[in-house]
mmCIF file of C-alpha atoms in Angstrom:
data_model
loop_
_atom_site.group_PDB
_atom_site.id
_atom_site.type_symbol
_atom_site.label_atom_id
_atom_site.label_comp_id
_atom_site.label_asym_id
_atom_site.label_seq_id
_atom_site.Cartn_x
_atom_site.Cartn_y
_atom_site.Cartn_z
ATOM 1 C CA MET A 183 0.000 0.000 0.000
ATOM 2 C CA LYS A 184 1.375 3.402 -1.011
ATOM 3 C CA VAL A 185 1.535 6.111 1.657
ATOM 4 C CA ARG A 186 0.380 9.498 0.347
ATOM 5 C CA ASN A 187 -0.480 11.482 3.479
ATOM 6 C CA PRO A 188 2.171 14.246 3.759
ATOM 7 C CA THR A 189 2.113 14.310 7.567
ATOM 8 C CA LEU A 190 2.475 10.540 7.799
ATOM 9 C CA ILE A 191 5.308 10.623 5.260
ATOM 10 C CA LYS A 192 7.165 13.218 7.349
ATOM 11 C CA TRP A 193 6.780 11.080 10.468
ATOM 12 C CA ILE A 194 8.001 7.986 8.629
ATOM 13 C CA GLY A 195 10.999 9.977 7.405
ATOM 14 C CA PHE A 196 11.719 11.233 10.929
ATOM 15 C CA LEU A 197 11.525 7.738 12.406
ATOM 16 C CA GLY A 198 13.623 6.394 9.534
ATOM 17 C CA ALA A 199 16.380 8.909 10.321
ATOM 18 C CA ILE A 200 16.331 7.893 13.995
ATOM 19 C CA PHE A 201 16.533 4.232 12.981
ATOM 20 C CA VAL A 202 19.562 4.864 10.721
ATOM 21 C CA ARG A 203 21.384 6.840 13.430
ATOM 22 C CA LEU A 204 20.723 4.327 16.189
ATOM 23 C CA TRP A 205 21.285 1.179 14.108
ATOM 24 C CA ILE A 206 24.450 2.269 12.300
ATOM 25 C CA SER A 207 25.910 3.853 15.459
ATOM 26 C CA THR A 208 26.313 0.314 16.836
ATOM 27 C CA LEU A 209 28.771 -0.589 14.056
ATOM 28 C CA SER A 210 32.546 -0.470 14.154
ATOM 29 C CA LEU A 211 33.169 1.831 11.170
ATOM 30 C CA ARG A 212 36.357 2.437 9.204
ATOM 31 C CA TYR A 213 37.096 4.719 6.266
ATOM 32 C CA ARG A 214 40.041 4.252 3.918
ATOM 33 C CA CYS A 215 41.181 6.287 0.901
ATOM 34 C CA LEU A 216 43.061 4.435 -1.819
ATOM 35 C CA GLY A 217 44.783 7.657 -2.847
ATOM 36 C CA LYS A 218 44.096 11.335 -2.212
ATOM 37 C CA GLU A 219 42.292 12.263 1.027
ATOM 38 C CA VAL A 220 38.685 12.802 -0.069
ATOM 39 C CA TYR A 221 36.660 12.315 3.100
ATOM 40 C CA PRO A 222 33.706 14.674 2.393
ATOM 41 C CA ASP A 223 32.843 15.301 6.060
ATOM 42 C CA ARG A 224 36.050 17.224 6.726
ATOM 43 C CA ALA A 225 36.099 20.985 6.272
ATOM 44 C CA LYS A 226 39.560 21.043 4.653
ATOM 45 C CA VAL A 227 38.556 19.037 1.577
ATOM 46 C CA PRO A 228 39.627 21.490 -1.157
ATOM 47 C CA ALA A 229 37.105 20.623 -3.869
ATOM 48 C CA ASN A 230 33.634 19.276 -4.521
ATOM 49 C CA TYR A 231 33.057 15.708 -5.667
ATOM 50 C CA VAL A 232 30.364 13.539 -7.173
ATOM 51 C CA ALA A 233 30.375 10.551 -4.800
ATOM 52 C CA CYS A 234 28.714 7.341 -5.915
ATOM 53 C CA PHE A 235 28.007 3.975 -4.293
ATOM 54 C CA TRP A 236 25.637 1.132 -5.048
ATOM 55 C CA HIS A 237 22.006 1.446 -3.959
ATOM 56 C CA GLU A 238 22.196 -1.602 -1.693
ATOM 57 C CA ASN A 239 24.773 0.094 0.547
ATOM 58 C CA ILE A 240 22.991 3.372 1.301
ATOM 59 C CA LEU A 241 22.769 3.055 5.119
ATOM 60 C CA VAL A 242 26.427 3.503 6.102
ATOM 61 C CA PRO A 243 27.146 6.486 3.786
ATOM 62 C CA CYS A 244 23.937 8.146 5.016
ATOM 63 C CA TYR A 245 25.234 7.865 8.575
ATOM 64 C CA LEU A 246 28.840 8.888 7.900
ATOM 65 C CA PHE A 247 28.397 11.810 5.537
ATOM 66 C CA ALA A 248 25.183 13.596 6.547
ATOM 67 C CA ARG A 249 25.655 17.341 6.055
ATOM 68 C CA ARG A 250 23.853 20.111 4.185
ATOM 69 C CA ASP A 251 26.521 20.664 1.540
ATOM 70 C CA ILE A 252 25.977 17.131 0.232
ATOM 71 C CA MET A 253 23.008 16.835 -2.121
ATOM 72 C CA VAL A 254 21.467 13.394 -2.656
ATOM 73 C CA LEU A 255 19.573 12.423 -5.807
ATOM 74 C CA ILE A 256 16.282 10.762 -4.753
ATOM 75 C CA SER A 257 13.773 9.050 -7.027
ATOM 76 C CA GLN A 258 10.325 10.561 -7.700
ATOM 77 C CA HIS A 259 8.731 7.112 -7.423
ATOM 78 C CA ALA A 260 6.206 6.196 -4.734
ATOM 79 C CA ASP A 261 8.717 5.568 -1.955
ATOM 80 C CA GLY A 262 10.969 8.464 -2.930
ATOM 81 C CA GLU A 263 9.312 11.074 -0.715
ATOM 82 C CA MET A 264 9.803 8.942 2.397
ATOM 83 C CA ILE A 265 13.452 8.403 1.496
ATOM 84 C CA ALA A 266 13.858 12.129 0.802
ATOM 85 C CA GLN A 267 12.335 12.990 4.168
ATOM 86 C CA THR A 268 14.682 10.527 5.889
ATOM 87 C CA CYS A 269 17.702 12.056 4.137
ATOM 88 C CA GLU A 270 16.630 15.583 5.067
ATOM 89 C CA TRP A 271 16.132 14.621 8.718
ATOM 90 C CA LEU A 272 19.617 13.102 8.656
ATOM 91 C CA GLY A 273 20.995 16.419 7.405
ATOM 92 C CA PHE A 274 21.349 16.098 3.626
ATOM 93 C CA GLY A 275 20.028 18.320 0.898
ATOM 94 C CA THR A 276 17.949 16.491 -1.711
ATOM 95 C CA ILE A 277 17.327 16.632 -5.458
ATOM 96 C CA ARG A 278 14.334 14.743 -6.844
ATOM 97 C CA GLY A 279 14.435 12.764 -10.078
ATOM 98 C CA SER A 280 15.569 9.531 -11.721
ATOM 99 C CA LYS A 281 16.225 8.024 -15.132
ATOM 100 C CA THR A 282 12.478 7.417 -15.619
ATOM 101 C CA ARG A 283 10.824 10.390 -13.878
ATOM 102 C CA GLY A 284 12.069 13.960 -13.655
ATOM 103 C CA GLY A 285 15.483 13.019 -15.008
ATOM 104 C CA ILE A 286 16.154 16.138 -17.119
ATOM 105 C CA LYS A 287 15.007 18.481 -14.344
ATOM 106 C CA ALA A 288 17.115 16.609 -11.777
ATOM 107 C CA MET A 289 20.191 16.758 -14.022
ATOM 108 C CA ARG A 290 19.808 20.523 -14.399
ATOM 109 C CA GLU A 291 19.456 20.910 -10.630
ATOM 110 C CA MET A 292 22.543 18.777 -10.025
ATOM 111 C CA VAL A 293 24.576 20.847 -12.484
ATOM 112 C CA ARG A 294 23.541 23.993 -10.592
ATOM 113 C CA ALA A 295 24.096 22.362 -7.178
ATOM 114 C CA CYS A 296 27.637 21.323 -8.114
ATOM 115 C CA GLU A 297 28.717 24.958 -7.840
ATOM 116 C CA GLY A 298 28.677 24.779 -4.051
ATOM 117 C CA HIS A 299 27.927 21.213 -3.000
ATOM 118 C CA HIS A 300 29.095 17.648 -3.124
ATOM 119 C CA ILE A 301 26.657 15.345 -4.948
ATOM 120 C CA ALA A 302 25.822 11.799 -3.830
ATOM 121 C CA VAL A 303 24.440 9.385 -6.427
ATOM 122 C CA MET A 304 23.373 5.745 -6.341
ATOM 123 C CA PRO A 305 23.940 5.012 -10.039
ATOM 124 C CA ASP A 306 21.933 1.782 -10.187
ATOM 125 C CA GLY A 307 18.827 3.140 -8.420
ATOM 126 C CA PRO A 308 15.940 3.286 -8.007
ATOM 127 C CA ARG A 309 15.029 0.034 -9.788
ATOM 128 C CA GLY A 310 18.251 -1.431 -11.101
ATOM 129 C CA PRO A 311 19.546 -3.544 -12.649
ATOM 130 C CA ARG A 312 21.776 -4.213 -9.664
ATOM 131 C CA ARG A 313 25.318 -2.816 -9.855
ATOM 132 C CA LYS A 314 24.817 -1.408 -13.362
ATOM 133 C CA LEU A 315 25.910 2.196 -13.772
ATOM 134 C CA GLU A 316 23.856 4.717 -15.758
ATOM 135 C CA LEU A 317 25.398 7.208 -18.182
ATOM 136 C CA GLY A 318 23.954 10.255 -16.362
ATOM 137 C CA LEU A 319 26.689 10.172 -13.707
ATOM 138 C CA ILE A 320 29.392 10.342 -16.389
ATOM 139 C CA TYR A 321 27.627 13.168 -18.215
ATOM 140 C CA LEU A 322 27.279 15.156 -14.977
ATOM 141 C CA SER A 323 30.995 14.924 -14.233
ATOM 142 C CA ALA A 324 31.955 15.894 -17.800
ATOM 143 C CA LYS A 325 29.470 18.793 -17.839
ATOM 144 C CA THR A 326 30.602 20.297 -14.522
ATOM 145 C CA GLY A 327 34.274 19.333 -14.433
ATOM 146 C CA ILE A 328 33.775 17.867 -10.957
ATOM 147 C CA PRO A 329 35.566 14.532 -10.408
ATOM 148 C CA ILE A 330 33.867 11.293 -9.407
ATOM 149 C CA ILE A 331 34.713 9.485 -6.166
ATOM 150 C CA LEU A 332 33.775 5.805 -5.967
ATOM 151 C CA LEU A 333 32.768 4.534 -2.526
ATOM 152 C CA GLY A 334 32.930 0.801 -1.960
ATOM 153 C CA VAL A 335 31.096 -0.356 1.171
ATOM 154 C CA GLY A 336 31.818 -3.654 2.890
ATOM 155 C CA HIS A 337 29.962 -5.322 5.770
ATOM 156 C CA ASP A 338 30.781 -8.264 8.005
ATOM 157 C CA ARG A 339 28.117 -10.962 7.393
ATOM 158 C CA PRO A 340 25.209 -8.577 6.672
ATOM 159 C CA TRP A 341 21.594 -9.549 6.176
ATOM 160 C CA ARG A 342 20.377 -9.276 2.581
ATOM 161 C CA LEU A 343 16.775 -8.446 1.701
ATOM 162 C CA ASN A 344 14.932 -10.184 -1.115
ATOM 163 C CA THR A 345 14.870 -7.035 -3.277
ATOM 164 C CA TRP A 346 16.205 -6.204 -6.750
ATOM 165 C CA ASP A 347 19.430 -4.778 -5.215
ATOM 166 C CA GLN A 348 19.803 -7.384 -2.430
ATOM 167 C CA PHE A 349 19.599 -4.457 -0.009
ATOM 168 C CA CYS A 350 22.199 -4.700 2.747
ATOM 169 C CA VAL A 351 21.171 -4.516 6.414
ATOM 170 C CA PRO A 352 24.244 -4.632 8.664
ATOM 171 C CA ARG A 353 24.106 -6.755 11.798
ATOM 172 C CA PRO A 354 24.146 -4.651 14.986
ATOM 173 C CA PHE A 355 27.621 -4.357 16.562
ATOM 174 C CA SER A 356 29.289 -5.756 13.442
ATOM 175 C CA SER A 357 32.021 -4.110 11.327
ATOM 176 C CA ALA A 358 31.765 -2.014 8.183
ATOM 177 C CA ILE A 359 34.256 -0.180 6.009
ATOM 178 C CA VAL A 360 34.027 2.461 3.290
ATOM 179 C CA VAL A 361 36.826 2.513 0.719
ATOM 180 C CA ALA A 362 37.188 5.637 -1.445
ATOM 181 C CA SER A 363 38.877 5.705 -4.837
ATOM 182 C CA ASP A 364 41.120 8.421 -6.180
ATOM 183 C CA PRO A 365 39.178 11.217 -7.924
ATOM 184 C CA ILE A 366 38.293 10.343 -11.520
ATOM 185 C CA HIS A 367 38.082 13.196 -14.036
ATOM 186 C CA ILE A 368 35.889 12.955 -17.156
ATOM 187 C CA PRO A 369 37.045 15.117 -20.107
ATOM 188 C CA ALA A 370 34.680 17.987 -20.858
ATOM 189 C CA ASP A 371 35.002 17.362 -24.612
ATOM 190 C CA ALA A 372 34.192 13.640 -24.397
ATOM 191 C CA ASP A 373 31.823 12.523 -27.152
ATOM 192 C CA ARG A 374 29.072 9.938 -26.744
ATOM 193 C CA GLU A 375 31.381 7.026 -27.535
ATOM 194 C CA MET A 376 34.006 8.191 -25.045
ATOM 195 C CA LEU A 377 31.358 8.784 -22.361
ATOM 196 C CA GLU A 378 30.178 5.196 -22.815
ATOM 197 C CA GLU A 379 33.763 3.966 -22.480
ATOM 198 C CA TYR A 380 34.098 5.855 -19.189
ATOM 199 C CA ARG A 381 30.714 4.511 -18.041
ATOM 200 C CA ALA A 382 31.799 0.912 -18.563
ATOM 201 C CA ARG A 383 35.208 1.543 -16.987
ATOM 202 C CA ILE A 384 33.782 3.268 -13.898
ATOM 203 C CA GLU A 385 31.103 0.591 -13.447
ATOM 204 C CA GLU A 386 33.868 -2.018 -13.380
ATOM 205 C CA MET A 387 35.943 0.115 -10.977
ATOM 206 C CA LEU A 388 33.000 0.625 -8.576
ATOM 207 C CA ASN A 389 32.358 -3.123 -8.544
ATOM 208 C CA ARG A 390 36.059 -3.696 -7.901
ATOM 209 C CA VAL A 391 36.303 -1.187 -5.029
ATOM 210 C CA THR A 392 33.114 -2.655 -3.516
ATOM 211 C CA ASP A 393 34.556 -6.176 -3.730
ATOM 212 C CA HIS A 394 37.760 -4.857 -2.144
ATOM 213 C CA ALA A 395 35.793 -3.329 0.751
ATOM 214 C CA GLU A 396 33.856 -6.569 1.271
ATOM 215 C CA LYS A 397 37.124 -8.514 1.551
ATOM 216 C CA LEU A 398 38.864 -5.861 3.652
ATOM 217 C CA VAL A 399 36.128 -5.690 6.292
ATOM 218 C CA THR A 400 36.903 -9.231 7.418
ATOM 219 C CA LEU A 401 40.507 -8.283 8.264
ATOM 220 C CA LYS A 402 41.496 -6.792 11.609
ATOM 221 C CA PRO A 403 42.329 -3.033 11.569
#
């Protein structure tokens, strides 16, 4: 059943934010950069980034990086408003749109937002296919000149939901790690063929950094 009452949606978003904070706060969290220091929650980061991670791993990044200068792209589908409310209660800014609804408007808003914000994107959402990256992320980086940061998230023996993305629910008091890639720059003059080459390459790199995080989380710090 779809929830359409605005007041109820706000309450669900509020309770969702509390759940994320309480649940993820029980985890032992680590953050590792594979190259340049790009932790977006530190004031001394010298530039803006387009950060992306797979849809299934949204909970840990939402907990670690919640701040107003990070804008999150949220779907306009039925559940999108509840997710948007949750993100706003956590402390993010939000942009509404997806590849199927409001995509052009959302892309324009993201281009404008990049002037003073980081952007967070789940490039296989909201409906998949799982771990398949859409071209819009590559276009955004080329259009704005802002580099892409890939965030691989690994969990120690998480629960997986029976959803299209095998959504990850970490076990309380378990371990998790976020691994960040070096910034990736997309040439502003890239044509359609080159953009597709970067799309395929970055999809493979995000899968690789995610696999690396999933292996790394089982090792002792």
